[in-house]
Short mmCIF file of C-alpha atoms in Angstrom, two decimals:
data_model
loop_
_atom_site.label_atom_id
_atom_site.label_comp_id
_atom_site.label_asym_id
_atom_site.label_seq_id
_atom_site.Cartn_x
_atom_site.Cartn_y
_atom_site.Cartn_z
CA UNK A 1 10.44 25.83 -39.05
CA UNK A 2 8.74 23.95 -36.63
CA UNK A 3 4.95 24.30 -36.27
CA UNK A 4 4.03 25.38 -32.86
CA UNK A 5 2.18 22.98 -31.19
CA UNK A 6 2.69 19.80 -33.64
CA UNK A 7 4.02 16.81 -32.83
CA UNK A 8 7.76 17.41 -33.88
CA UNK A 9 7.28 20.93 -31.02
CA UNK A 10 6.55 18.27 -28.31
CA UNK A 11 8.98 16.11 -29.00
CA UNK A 12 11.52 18.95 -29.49
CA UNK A 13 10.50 19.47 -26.00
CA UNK A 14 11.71 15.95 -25.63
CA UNK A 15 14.86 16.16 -26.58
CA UNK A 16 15.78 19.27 -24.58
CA UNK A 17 15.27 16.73 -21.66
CA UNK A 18 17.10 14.03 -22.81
CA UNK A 19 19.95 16.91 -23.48
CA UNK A 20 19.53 18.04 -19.74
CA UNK A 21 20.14 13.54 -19.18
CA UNK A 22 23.64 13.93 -21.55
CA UNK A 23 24.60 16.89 -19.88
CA UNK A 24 24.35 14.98 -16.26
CA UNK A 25 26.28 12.47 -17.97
CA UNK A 26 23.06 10.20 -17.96
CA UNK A 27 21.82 7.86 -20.44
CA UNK A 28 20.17 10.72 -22.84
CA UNK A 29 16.48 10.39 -22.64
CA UNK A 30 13.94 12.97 -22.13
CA UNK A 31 9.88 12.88 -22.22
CA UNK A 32 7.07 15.36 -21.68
CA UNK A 33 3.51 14.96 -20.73
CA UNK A 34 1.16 17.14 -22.85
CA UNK A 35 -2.41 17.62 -22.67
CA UNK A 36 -4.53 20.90 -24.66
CA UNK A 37 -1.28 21.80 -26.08
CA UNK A 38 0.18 22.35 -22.63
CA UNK A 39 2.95 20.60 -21.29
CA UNK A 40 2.03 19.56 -17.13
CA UNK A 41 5.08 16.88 -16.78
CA UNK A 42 8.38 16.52 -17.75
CA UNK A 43 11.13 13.73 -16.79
CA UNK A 44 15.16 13.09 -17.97
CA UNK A 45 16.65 9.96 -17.02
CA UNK A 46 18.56 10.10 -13.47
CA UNK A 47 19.41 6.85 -12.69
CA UNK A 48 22.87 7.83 -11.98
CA UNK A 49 22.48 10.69 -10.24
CA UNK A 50 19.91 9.45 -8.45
CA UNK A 51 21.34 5.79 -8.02
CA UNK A 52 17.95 4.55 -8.62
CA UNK A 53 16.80 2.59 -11.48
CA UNK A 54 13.38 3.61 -11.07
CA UNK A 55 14.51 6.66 -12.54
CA UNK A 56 13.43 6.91 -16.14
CA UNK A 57 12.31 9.85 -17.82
CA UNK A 58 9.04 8.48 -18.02
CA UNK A 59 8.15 7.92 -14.23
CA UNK A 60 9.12 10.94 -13.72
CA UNK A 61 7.24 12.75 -16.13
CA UNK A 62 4.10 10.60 -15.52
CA UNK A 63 4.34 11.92 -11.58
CA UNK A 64 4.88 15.33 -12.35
CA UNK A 65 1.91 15.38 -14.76
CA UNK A 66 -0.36 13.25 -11.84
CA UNK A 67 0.81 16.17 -9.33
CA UNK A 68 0.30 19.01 -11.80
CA UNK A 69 -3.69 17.42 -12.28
CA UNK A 70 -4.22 16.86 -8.72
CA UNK A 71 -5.02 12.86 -10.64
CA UNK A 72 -3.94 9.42 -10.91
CA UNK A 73 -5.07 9.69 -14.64
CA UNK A 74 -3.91 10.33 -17.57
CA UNK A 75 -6.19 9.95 -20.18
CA UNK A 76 -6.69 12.94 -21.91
CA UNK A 77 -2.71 13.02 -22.11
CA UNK A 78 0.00 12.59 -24.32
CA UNK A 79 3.74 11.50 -23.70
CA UNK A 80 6.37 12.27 -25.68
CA UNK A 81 9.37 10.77 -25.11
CA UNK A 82 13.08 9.75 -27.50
CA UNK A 83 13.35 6.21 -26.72
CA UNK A 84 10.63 3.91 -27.35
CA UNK A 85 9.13 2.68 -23.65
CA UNK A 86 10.99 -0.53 -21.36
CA UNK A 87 8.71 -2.46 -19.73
CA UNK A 88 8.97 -0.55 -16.36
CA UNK A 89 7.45 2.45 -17.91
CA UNK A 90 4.85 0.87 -20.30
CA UNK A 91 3.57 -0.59 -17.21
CA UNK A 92 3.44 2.66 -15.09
CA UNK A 93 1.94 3.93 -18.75
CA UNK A 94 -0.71 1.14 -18.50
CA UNK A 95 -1.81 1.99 -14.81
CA UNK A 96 -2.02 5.85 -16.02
CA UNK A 97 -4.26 4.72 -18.98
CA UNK A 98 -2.51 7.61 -20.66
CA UNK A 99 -4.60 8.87 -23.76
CA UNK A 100 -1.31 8.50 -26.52
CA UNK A 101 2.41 7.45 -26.28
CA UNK A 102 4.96 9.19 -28.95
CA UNK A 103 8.32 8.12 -28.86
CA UNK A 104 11.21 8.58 -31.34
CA UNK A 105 13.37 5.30 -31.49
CA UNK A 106 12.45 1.63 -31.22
CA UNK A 107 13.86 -0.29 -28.50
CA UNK A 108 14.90 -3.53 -30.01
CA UNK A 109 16.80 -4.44 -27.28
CA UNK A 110 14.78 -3.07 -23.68
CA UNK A 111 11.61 -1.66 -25.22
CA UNK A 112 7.81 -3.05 -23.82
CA UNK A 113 7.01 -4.20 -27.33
CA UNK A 114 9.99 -7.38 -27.34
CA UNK A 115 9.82 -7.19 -23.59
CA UNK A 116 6.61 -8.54 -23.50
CA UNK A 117 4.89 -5.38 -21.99
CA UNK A 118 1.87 -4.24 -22.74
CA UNK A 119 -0.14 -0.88 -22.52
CA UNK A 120 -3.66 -0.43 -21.47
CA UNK A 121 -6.24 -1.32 -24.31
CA UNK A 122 -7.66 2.59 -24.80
CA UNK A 123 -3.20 4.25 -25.31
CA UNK A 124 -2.88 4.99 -28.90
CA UNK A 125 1.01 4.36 -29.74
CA UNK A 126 3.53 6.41 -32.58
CA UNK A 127 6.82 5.51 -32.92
CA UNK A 128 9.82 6.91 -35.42
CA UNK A 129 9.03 10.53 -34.89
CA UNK A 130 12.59 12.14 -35.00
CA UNK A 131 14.27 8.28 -34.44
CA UNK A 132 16.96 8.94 -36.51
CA UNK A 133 18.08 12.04 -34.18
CA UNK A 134 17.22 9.88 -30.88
CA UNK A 135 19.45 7.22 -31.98
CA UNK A 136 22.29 9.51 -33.02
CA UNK A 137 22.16 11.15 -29.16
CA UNK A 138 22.34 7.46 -27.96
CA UNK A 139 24.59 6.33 -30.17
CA UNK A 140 27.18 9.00 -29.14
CA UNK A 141 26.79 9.04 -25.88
CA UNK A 142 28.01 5.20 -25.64
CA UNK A 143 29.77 5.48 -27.81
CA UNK A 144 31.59 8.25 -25.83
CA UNK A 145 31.35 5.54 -22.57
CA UNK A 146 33.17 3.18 -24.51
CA UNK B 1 6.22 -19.14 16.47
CA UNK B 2 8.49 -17.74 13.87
CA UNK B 3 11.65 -17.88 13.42
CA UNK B 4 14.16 -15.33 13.85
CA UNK B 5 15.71 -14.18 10.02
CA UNK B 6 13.45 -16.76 8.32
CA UNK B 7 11.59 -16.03 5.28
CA UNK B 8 8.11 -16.00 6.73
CA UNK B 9 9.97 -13.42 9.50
CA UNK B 10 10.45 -11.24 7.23
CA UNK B 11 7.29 -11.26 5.37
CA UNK B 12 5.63 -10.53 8.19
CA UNK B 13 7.47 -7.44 8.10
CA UNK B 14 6.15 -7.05 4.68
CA UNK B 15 2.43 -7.73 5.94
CA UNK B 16 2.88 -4.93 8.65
CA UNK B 17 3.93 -2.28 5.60
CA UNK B 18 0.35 -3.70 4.47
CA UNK B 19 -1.06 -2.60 7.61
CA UNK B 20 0.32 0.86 7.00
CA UNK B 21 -1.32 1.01 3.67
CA UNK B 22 -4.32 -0.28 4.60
CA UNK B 23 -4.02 2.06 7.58
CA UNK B 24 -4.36 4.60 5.03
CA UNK B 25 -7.36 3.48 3.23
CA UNK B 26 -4.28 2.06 0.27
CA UNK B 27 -4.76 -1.35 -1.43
CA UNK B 28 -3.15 -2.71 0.75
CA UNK B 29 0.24 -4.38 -0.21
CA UNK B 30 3.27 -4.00 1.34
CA UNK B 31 6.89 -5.04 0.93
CA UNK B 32 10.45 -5.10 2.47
CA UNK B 33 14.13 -5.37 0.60
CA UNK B 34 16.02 -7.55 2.44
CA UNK B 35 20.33 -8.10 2.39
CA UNK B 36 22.04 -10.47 4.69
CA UNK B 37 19.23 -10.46 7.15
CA UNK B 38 18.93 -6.59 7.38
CA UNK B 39 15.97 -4.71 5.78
CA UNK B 40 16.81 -2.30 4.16
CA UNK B 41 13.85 -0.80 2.16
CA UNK B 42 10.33 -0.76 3.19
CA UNK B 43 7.28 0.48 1.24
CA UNK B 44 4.05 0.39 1.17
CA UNK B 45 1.43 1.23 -1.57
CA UNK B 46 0.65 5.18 -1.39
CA UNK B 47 -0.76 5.25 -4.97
CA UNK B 48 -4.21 7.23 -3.96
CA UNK B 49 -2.39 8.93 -1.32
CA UNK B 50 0.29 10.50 -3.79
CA UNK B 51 -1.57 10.65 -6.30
CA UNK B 52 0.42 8.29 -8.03
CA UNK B 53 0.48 4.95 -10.21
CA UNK B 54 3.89 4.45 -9.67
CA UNK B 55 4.31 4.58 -5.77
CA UNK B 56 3.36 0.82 -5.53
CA UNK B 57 5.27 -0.87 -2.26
CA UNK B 58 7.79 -2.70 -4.05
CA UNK B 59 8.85 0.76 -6.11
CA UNK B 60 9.36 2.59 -3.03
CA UNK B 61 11.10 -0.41 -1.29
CA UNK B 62 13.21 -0.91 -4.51
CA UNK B 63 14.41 2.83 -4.06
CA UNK B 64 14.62 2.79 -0.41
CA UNK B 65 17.14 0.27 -0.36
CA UNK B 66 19.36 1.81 -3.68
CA UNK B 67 19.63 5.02 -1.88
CA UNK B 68 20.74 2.65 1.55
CA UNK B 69 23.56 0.99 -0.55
CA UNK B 70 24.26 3.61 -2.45
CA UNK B 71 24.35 1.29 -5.82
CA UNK B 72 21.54 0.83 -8.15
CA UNK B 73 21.92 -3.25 -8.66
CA UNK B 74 20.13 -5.24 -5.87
CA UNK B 75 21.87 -8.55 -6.97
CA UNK B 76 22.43 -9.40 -3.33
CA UNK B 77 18.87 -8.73 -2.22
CA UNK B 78 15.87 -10.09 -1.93
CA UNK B 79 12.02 -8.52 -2.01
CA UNK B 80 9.72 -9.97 0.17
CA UNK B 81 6.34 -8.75 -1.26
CA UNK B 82 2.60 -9.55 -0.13
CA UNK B 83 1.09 -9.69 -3.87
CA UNK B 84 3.19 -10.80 -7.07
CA UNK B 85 4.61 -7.66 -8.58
CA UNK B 86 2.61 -6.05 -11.49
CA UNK B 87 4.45 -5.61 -14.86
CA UNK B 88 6.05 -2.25 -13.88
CA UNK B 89 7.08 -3.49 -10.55
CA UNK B 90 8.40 -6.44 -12.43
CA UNK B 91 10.43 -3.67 -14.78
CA UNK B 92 11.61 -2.40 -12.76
CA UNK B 93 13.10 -5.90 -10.61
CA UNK B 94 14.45 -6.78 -13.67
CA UNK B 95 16.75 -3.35 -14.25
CA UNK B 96 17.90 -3.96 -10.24
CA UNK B 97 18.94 -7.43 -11.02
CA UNK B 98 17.58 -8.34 -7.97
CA UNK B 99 18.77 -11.77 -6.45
CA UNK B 100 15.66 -13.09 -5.39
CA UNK B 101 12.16 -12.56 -5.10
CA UNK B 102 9.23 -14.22 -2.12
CA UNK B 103 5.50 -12.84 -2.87
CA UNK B 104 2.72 -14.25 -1.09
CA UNK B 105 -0.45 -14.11 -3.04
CA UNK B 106 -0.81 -14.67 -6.79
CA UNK B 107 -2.22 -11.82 -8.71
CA UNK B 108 -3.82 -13.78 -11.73
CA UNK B 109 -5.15 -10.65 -13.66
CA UNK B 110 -2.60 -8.19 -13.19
CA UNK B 111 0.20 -9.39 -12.04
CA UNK B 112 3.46 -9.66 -14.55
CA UNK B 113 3.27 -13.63 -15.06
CA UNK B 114 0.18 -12.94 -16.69
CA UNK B 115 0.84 -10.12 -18.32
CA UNK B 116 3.99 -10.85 -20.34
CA UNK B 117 6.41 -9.37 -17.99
CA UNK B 118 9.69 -10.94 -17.07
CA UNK B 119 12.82 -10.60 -14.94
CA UNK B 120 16.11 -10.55 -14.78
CA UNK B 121 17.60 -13.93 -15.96
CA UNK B 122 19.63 -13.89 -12.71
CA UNK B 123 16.33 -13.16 -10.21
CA UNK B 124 15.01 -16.17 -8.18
CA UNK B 125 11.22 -16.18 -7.31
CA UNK B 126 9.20 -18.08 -5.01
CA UNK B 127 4.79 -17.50 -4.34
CA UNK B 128 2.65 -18.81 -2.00
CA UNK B 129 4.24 -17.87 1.28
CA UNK B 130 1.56 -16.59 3.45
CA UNK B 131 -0.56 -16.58 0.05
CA UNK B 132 -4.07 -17.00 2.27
CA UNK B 133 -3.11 -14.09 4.69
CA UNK B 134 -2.18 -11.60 1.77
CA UNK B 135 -5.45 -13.17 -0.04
CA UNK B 136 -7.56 -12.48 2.91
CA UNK B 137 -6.83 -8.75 3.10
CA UNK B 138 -6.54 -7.72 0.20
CA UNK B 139 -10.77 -9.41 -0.48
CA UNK B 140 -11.54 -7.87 2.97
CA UNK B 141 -10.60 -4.22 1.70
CA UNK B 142 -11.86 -4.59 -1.75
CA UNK B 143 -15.47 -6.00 -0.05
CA UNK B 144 -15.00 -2.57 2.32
CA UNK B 145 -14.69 -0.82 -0.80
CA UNK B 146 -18.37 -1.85 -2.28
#
């Protein structure tokens, strides 16, 4: 059972995004913004859909969790989100000065960390919650492209 | 006078999205997408106004001119931008494959050069066009500011 509230709830909460991406036949990845247990912002990759590569589930969480604040802000914040950041969205992360990042899988290939990217100094950063089941949903979905 | 279609033509075009931002009491930074001669995205910086990190010029230009085409990949394109892209403007250059790049002033402490960012293998880039101008008032907001 998962604990309410923990860690593996948010990212649950994750995942039902990035399942919202697969089911728009999008690249599956899904993030929510969280702050006193609460979530304000959540995002699924539409870059298809949208034709706009701006699109990541991050941005789009980070905007919806500005809006829902009424703030540029995000310190007190945490995102939660299945694939591990690109640079793009580490540095939207890094103007937000969000409070913690959480992802699931490492990005060996497009994530910040062997892109170069960087986050702001005061973002705490956790990676491999749930990986193996964010890599599975990716690894399906291409494969299912292929 | 300037030339008709010529680079410093059309980042003049990007100094007047400046205008608009600065219009707005924005940072002001502006930026046009540009495809055989045509602009086709504009944007300026609405970051305070949206309540947003992410709405920097060259975002909302980037989108602008995806939703014109109607295809994600800018390979054909090029930004004309008053300030060198930060490293999430940078990000997201790099997943547009944009052909080419013009910014007029250097951005020495946040801008991606200096903060690890990089582009698409395929993107040209140019500075300095108009550097002094885009210099000028960006230092005469910021003193506005004290």
């Amino acid at each position: 059972m998962i604990e309410v509230y923990s860690d593996e709830y948010f990212m649950k909460q994750a995942f039902n995004e990035a399942e919202l991406a697969k089911a728009a036949d999008e690249v599956p990845v899904g993030a929510v913004v969280v702050v006193n247990k609460k979530i304000i912002g959540r995002g699924h990759n539409l870059t298809e859909r949208l034709t706009d590569v701006t699109a990541h589930a991050e941005m789009q969480a980070i905007t919806a969790a500005s809006s829902y604040l009424g703030a540029k802000y995000l310190t007190e914040c945490t995102l939660y989100v299945t694939l591990e950041p690109c640079a793009m969205c580490a540095g939207a992360l890094y103007w937000s000065q969000i409070g913690k990042i959480v992802f699931a899988a490492a990005d060996e290939k497009r994530g910040f960390k062997n892109m170069g990217g960087q986050l702001h100094p005061s973002t705490k950063i956790e990676g491999g919650l749930m990986a193996e089941q964010a890599s599975d949903l990716l690894k399906k979905y291409f494969k299912s492209k292929r």
